[in-house]
Amino acid sequence: MKQIFTNLVAIDDINISKRDIFVEDGFITTEFKSDEETKIIDCNGLVLVPSFVDMHTHFRDPGFTYKEDLKTGSMSALKGGYTTVNLMPNTNPIVSSKKIYEDIVKRAKDLDLIDIKQVYSITKDFKSDDLSHLKDLPEGLLFLSNDGKGVDDDFSMYQAIKIAKKNNLKFTLHEECKEISKYDYEIAEDVMTLRDCYLSYKMDMPIHFSHVSTKGAIEAIRYFKDLGAKITCEVTPHHIYFSDRKELKVNPPIRKEKDRLALLDMIKKGYVDCIATDHAPHSKEEKENGKPGFIGLETAFSTSYMTLVKAGIISLNDLIRLMSTNPSKLLEIKKGKIKEGYMADFTLIDFDKVYEYKEEDILSKSKNSLFINQKLQGQIVRVYKKGILKYDLNGKTL
């Protein structure tokens, strides 16, 4: 199938240009000879960017599908401009076996809405020192995590790194020392981040730090990155948007203004690699009872655009790098650039559109958003996956 995307402004991590984009069989190509079957896609003067990739997502499937499932989560992702998500393993049962992993991957593929990557647990069922499940790993696995928990046992983390290196795996880590977090959640994140930065540096291990939220943690990451450690990190839209809001229950919590400013500074200086949503669906009753976390896929681009680009902290190219190019590299997928040989995963955006995010428009099964009834700028209009239209603002998901 041949396609020409026309009447657009194309923006990726490097370029901004008015040009036609040629697609053949789902991949960007150089100009080809059109025929009567070539499809012309008019983008109506909108901005076309590489679709977003989320390094940190919860779809609650299996086990908690009253909050979200693979289909509703995928629909929510598309509404936010995403065609790839990286799912955390804290489901029920926890993703600690090939059977559970392969079931999720198969069902996601059968849905054919977005590309779904599944993370595997570091310790079996999140027990502190059981690594027995890492003896028989599923094919295609890339990341290990105990997200929602830190790996408190130092020796278990050390052993897990040795196993991961042998199997060419990487980590995406929730940094929280459980015993300390009962008393001081800031130090709890800082201490474990320091430990794992050191292990990354000393053991030459690729480690990605999830939802970094404190000044101390991001400074540790900066220090060890400068030493040459194979470290990458993400921050969330809510940690760079809000500060000093203890009533907003999320894990890690909304921090102080000093922490938010430190994150913004490190984004500007290039030490932050990704913006990741930590999309965390919960029921209304659970949120009322203090369950931590918020949905974020549908609003991540608009809030990040307003916080970072409109505020003059980074360029639009930089934002695409954080939301598409860099996470694509980490997940080892051919996305994130408008370049020959890359997948034709495109998101069309109306940057001038200021819209009100209403509860009735949310496509996630859960409605626990921080931004309901708020006015946001930069609306997702259409999303294509390998050149196939998957979402249209007027027609919702197709």
XYZ file of C-alpha atoms in Angstrom:
398
model
C 0.000 0.000 0.000
C 1.309 3.416 -1.003
C 0.327 6.628 0.788
C 1.211 10.289 0.578
C 0.599 12.412 3.677
C 0.276 15.990 2.462
C -0.682 19.511 3.611
C 1.157 19.299 6.936
C 4.030 20.587 9.035
C 6.320 17.690 9.990
C 8.186 17.901 13.304
C 10.469 15.335 14.873
C 13.435 15.553 17.252
C 15.580 17.413 14.718
C 13.554 18.987 11.907
C 10.566 21.226 11.307
C 9.444 21.301 7.676
C 6.518 21.636 5.317
C 6.687 18.606 3.059
C 4.919 15.525 1.845
C 5.658 12.218 3.569
C 5.711 9.049 1.496
C 4.705 5.743 3.060
C 4.873 2.259 1.591
C 3.605 -0.811 3.439
C 3.588 1.032 6.756
C 7.095 2.513 6.602
C 8.405 5.928 5.627
C 10.194 5.894 2.284
C 11.696 8.284 -0.211
C 9.499 9.642 -2.992
C 7.987 6.862 -5.090
C 6.113 6.794 -8.363
C 2.422 7.207 -7.653
C -0.193 5.028 -9.302
C -3.979 4.902 -9.321
C -3.980 2.972 -6.009
C -1.835 5.488 -4.102
C -3.840 7.016 -1.263
C -3.527 10.766 -0.691
C -4.086 11.730 2.958
C -4.845 15.423 3.495
C -3.631 16.487 6.952
C -5.538 19.776 6.782
C -2.570 21.945 7.737
C -2.049 20.174 11.059
C 1.300 19.353 12.665
C 2.442 15.765 12.142
C 4.821 14.238 14.722
C 6.069 10.696 15.372
C 3.478 9.068 17.609
C 4.319 9.035 21.294
C 5.848 6.101 23.179
C 5.218 5.632 26.908
C 7.911 3.936 28.968
C 5.670 3.513 32.007
C 2.036 2.409 31.844
C -0.471 0.400 33.893
C -3.397 -1.317 32.121
C -4.328 -3.476 35.171
C -4.834 -6.540 32.981
C -5.006 -9.277 34.247
C -6.648 -9.102 37.634
C -7.872 -5.522 37.976
C -9.843 -5.059 34.778
C -12.582 -3.134 36.551
C -10.039 -0.273 36.469
C -8.648 -0.776 32.953
C -8.043 -3.521 30.417
C -5.928 -3.903 27.307
C -8.652 -2.518 25.033
C -9.707 0.513 27.085
C -6.082 1.285 27.912
C -5.169 1.149 24.229
C -8.064 3.456 23.357
C -6.914 5.907 26.025
C -3.375 5.745 24.657
C -4.567 6.519 21.132
C -6.566 9.504 22.354
C -3.322 10.831 23.831
C -1.341 10.283 20.612
C 0.463 7.088 21.698
C 0.979 3.974 19.576
C 3.351 2.148 21.956
C 3.229 1.582 25.708
C 5.454 -0.327 28.134
C 3.282 -2.142 30.695
C 4.376 -2.630 34.289
C 4.105 -6.115 35.861
C 2.147 -5.311 39.042
C -1.011 -7.064 37.871
C -2.823 -9.974 39.522
C -1.163 -12.375 39.122
C 2.128 -10.493 38.892
C 3.924 -10.970 35.573
C 6.480 -13.464 36.894
C 5.842 -16.332 34.494
C 6.097 -16.976 30.772
C 2.434 -18.013 30.684
C 1.162 -14.667 32.004
C 3.612 -12.685 29.881
C 2.750 -14.533 26.667
C -0.990 -14.248 27.298
C -0.784 -10.449 27.605
C 1.411 -10.124 24.509
C -0.900 -12.340 22.422
C -4.106 -10.578 23.455
C -2.527 -7.182 22.774
C -1.441 -8.294 19.316
C -4.897 -9.665 18.531
C -6.461 -6.304 19.456
C -4.262 -4.557 16.879
C -4.834 -1.094 18.334
C -1.366 -0.132 19.588
C 1.958 -1.888 20.177
C 2.227 -3.185 23.731
C 5.485 -4.130 25.436
C 5.292 -6.086 28.684
C 7.759 -5.767 31.564
C 8.683 -8.814 33.715
C 9.135 -8.759 37.488
C 12.659 -8.637 38.944
C 11.797 -10.877 41.884
C 9.180 -13.619 41.666
C 5.786 -12.251 42.754
C 7.703 -9.256 44.179
C 9.134 -11.356 47.019
C 12.320 -9.782 48.325
C 14.863 -12.452 47.360
C 13.302 -14.997 44.958
C 14.881 -14.876 41.475
C 13.972 -18.427 40.440
C 11.612 -17.298 37.661
C 14.533 -15.639 35.825
C 15.890 -19.081 34.906
C 13.288 -19.475 32.144
C 12.536 -16.171 30.407
C 10.023 -15.472 27.619
C 11.157 -14.532 24.130
C 11.112 -10.848 23.258
C 11.554 -9.685 26.841
C 13.502 -6.453 27.268
C 12.855 -4.916 30.707
C 12.621 -6.078 34.320
C 10.903 -4.101 37.086
C 9.207 -4.443 40.455
C 7.278 -1.259 39.790
C 5.233 -0.127 42.734
C 8.023 -1.389 44.959
C 11.771 -0.985 45.231
C 14.067 -3.999 45.482
C 15.020 -3.621 49.135
C 17.409 -6.563 49.349
C 20.823 -5.374 48.120
C 22.126 -8.849 47.316
C 18.994 -9.690 45.316
C 19.510 -6.560 43.212
C 23.169 -7.453 42.714
C 22.264 -10.987 41.604
C 19.458 -9.753 39.371
C 21.905 -7.460 37.565
C 24.239 -10.368 36.881
C 21.348 -12.416 35.460
C 20.104 -9.476 33.378
C 23.542 -8.865 31.870
C 23.784 -12.512 30.866
C 20.394 -12.301 29.114
C 20.793 -8.809 27.581
C 17.978 -7.375 29.686
C 17.561 -3.900 31.167
C 15.861 -2.518 34.268
C 13.229 0.151 34.763
C 13.245 0.848 38.497
C 10.822 2.198 41.056
C 13.159 3.636 43.684
C 11.767 3.454 47.208
C 13.371 2.043 50.337
C 10.313 0.572 52.056
C 11.453 0.930 55.642
C 12.532 4.552 55.203
C 9.453 5.579 53.218
C 7.338 5.038 56.314
C 9.124 8.048 57.777
C 10.670 10.074 54.959
C 9.655 9.398 51.374
C 12.163 11.874 49.940
C 15.162 10.109 51.507
C 13.598 6.741 50.598
C 13.827 7.629 46.891
C 17.231 9.280 47.154
C 18.924 6.391 48.987
C 17.810 3.669 46.601
C 18.559 5.826 43.554
C 22.117 6.317 44.813
C 22.549 2.565 45.322
C 21.344 1.657 41.851
C 23.253 4.471 40.147
C 26.391 3.038 41.730
C 25.510 -0.518 40.674
C 24.866 0.668 37.112
C 28.237 2.410 37.040
C 30.229 -0.331 38.778
C 28.636 -3.282 36.964
C 28.272 -1.591 33.555
C 24.508 -2.208 33.623
C 21.838 -0.271 31.681
C 19.312 1.032 34.211
C 16.313 3.246 33.505
C 14.948 5.155 36.504
C 11.170 5.448 36.625
C 9.184 8.559 37.630
C 12.131 10.429 39.194
C 10.671 13.025 41.531
C 13.255 14.450 43.966
C 16.115 16.889 43.591
C 18.436 14.422 45.329
C 17.558 11.562 42.952
C 17.960 13.604 39.766
C 21.252 15.036 41.019
C 22.543 11.508 41.680
C 21.509 10.506 38.156
C 23.274 13.559 36.709
C 26.460 12.753 38.636
C 26.657 9.133 37.526
C 25.652 9.957 33.954
C 28.598 12.335 33.817
C 30.826 9.478 35.012
C 29.654 7.433 32.029
C 27.145 5.108 33.674
C 24.563 3.526 31.333
C 21.737 5.404 32.999
C 18.521 6.809 31.562
C 15.572 8.298 33.397
C 12.026 9.545 33.039
C 9.877 12.154 34.746
C 6.096 12.350 34.698
C 3.890 15.231 33.531
C 2.334 15.515 36.993
C 5.693 15.856 38.779
C 6.718 18.768 36.542
C 3.255 20.377 36.598
C 2.352 20.269 40.306
C 4.229 20.920 43.555
C 3.366 21.207 47.256
C 0.053 19.369 46.837
C -0.035 16.693 49.538
C -3.727 16.048 48.898
C -2.912 14.643 45.439
C -2.237 11.012 46.278
C 0.338 9.459 43.969
C 3.444 7.292 44.373
C 6.012 8.848 44.367
C 4.161 11.827 45.848
C 3.917 15.308 44.422
C 7.076 16.940 45.733
C 8.128 20.391 46.859
C 8.694 23.282 44.477
C 12.473 22.845 44.836
C 12.137 19.336 43.451
C 9.916 20.389 40.554
C 12.360 23.138 39.600
C 15.269 20.692 39.781
C 13.469 18.355 37.379
C 12.788 21.232 34.979
C 16.433 22.288 35.152
C 17.637 18.768 34.362
C 15.194 18.512 31.458
C 16.606 21.755 30.078
C 20.192 20.514 30.524
C 19.450 17.209 28.794
C 19.800 14.798 31.709
C 16.180 13.608 31.503
C 15.596 11.105 28.705
C 11.822 10.626 28.654
C 8.470 11.979 29.678
C 6.472 8.946 30.881
C 2.886 8.995 32.103
C 2.748 6.382 34.898
C -0.877 6.022 33.739
C -2.490 4.482 36.850
C -6.235 3.803 36.603
C -8.322 3.391 39.780
C -12.009 3.260 40.579
C -13.761 6.258 42.107
C -14.082 4.442 45.431
C -10.388 3.562 45.527
C -9.358 7.172 44.921
C -11.730 8.356 47.630
C -9.984 5.907 49.971
C -6.547 7.316 49.114
C -5.275 4.892 46.463
C -2.212 6.508 44.841
C -2.028 7.259 41.133
C -3.770 9.009 38.245
C -4.523 8.326 34.607
C -2.313 10.380 32.301
C -2.099 9.071 28.741
C -4.790 11.364 27.350
C -3.370 14.606 28.761
C 0.402 13.967 28.801
C 1.199 15.790 25.582
C -0.894 18.896 26.297
C 0.339 19.310 29.868
C 3.976 18.705 28.880
C 3.658 21.101 25.950
C 2.246 23.796 28.224
C 4.762 23.202 31.035
C 7.886 22.867 28.914
C 7.477 24.390 25.458
C 4.993 27.212 26.028
C 7.008 28.170 29.112
C 10.185 28.407 27.026
C 12.130 25.700 28.861
C 12.737 23.460 25.837
C 11.924 23.453 22.131
C 9.195 21.475 20.436
C 11.881 19.269 18.876
C 13.150 18.521 22.380
C 9.664 17.531 23.531
C 9.294 15.091 20.637
C 12.678 13.646 21.605
C 11.435 13.113 25.182
C 8.039 11.677 24.238
C 8.859 9.690 21.113
C 12.467 9.440 19.912
C 14.228 8.498 23.145
C 11.618 6.032 24.462
C 11.611 4.371 21.023
C 15.374 3.866 21.326
C 15.002 2.404 24.808
C 12.334 -0.031 23.628
C 14.428 -0.834 20.544
C 11.649 -0.081 18.065
C 11.884 1.684 14.700
C 9.743 4.647 15.702
C 10.266 8.206 16.884
C 11.628 9.864 13.746
C 10.203 11.089 10.446
C 12.892 9.373 8.459
C 13.190 6.713 5.790
C 12.908 3.199 7.198
C 10.954 4.228 10.306
C 7.390 3.101 10.985
C 4.647 5.400 9.776
C 3.280 5.936 13.271
C 2.019 9.515 13.103
C 0.090 11.796 15.430
C -1.641 14.878 14.009
C -1.977 17.792 16.442
C -3.823 21.103 16.421
C -1.370 23.201 18.425
C -3.625 26.249 18.497
C -6.588 24.376 19.912
C -7.427 25.141 23.535
C -9.887 22.546 24.783
C -11.564 21.577 28.035
C -10.805 18.051 29.193
C -14.183 16.670 30.240
C -14.916 13.498 32.154
C -17.439 12.315 29.552
C -14.726 12.434 26.868
C -12.275 10.169 28.738
C -11.698 6.865 26.932
C -9.958 5.179 29.857
C -12.225 2.954 31.929
C -11.149 4.987 34.971
C -11.784 8.702 35.382
C -9.152 9.554 38.014
C -7.523 12.406 36.106
C -5.949 15.480 37.642
C -7.064 17.612 34.714
C -10.832 17.166 34.449
C -12.540 20.474 33.552
C -9.197 22.174 32.981
C -8.344 24.000 29.762
C -5.401 22.459 27.920
C -3.615 23.391 24.705
C -2.561 21.160 21.824
C -5.271 18.677 20.875
C -4.656 15.269 19.326
C -6.735 15.055 16.152
C -5.695 11.829 14.396
C -3.349 8.898 15.067
C -1.941 6.479 12.495
C -0.153 3.183 13.191
C 1.936 1.949 10.264
C -0.073 4.267 8.054
C -3.450 2.928 9.237
C -5.846 5.354 10.912
C -6.469 4.173 14.489
C -7.945 7.281 16.103
C -9.902 10.269 14.876
C -11.041 13.019 17.242
C -14.416 13.234 15.569
C -14.905 9.488 15.308
C -13.096 8.580 18.557
C -11.235 5.279 18.115
C -12.076 3.408 14.922
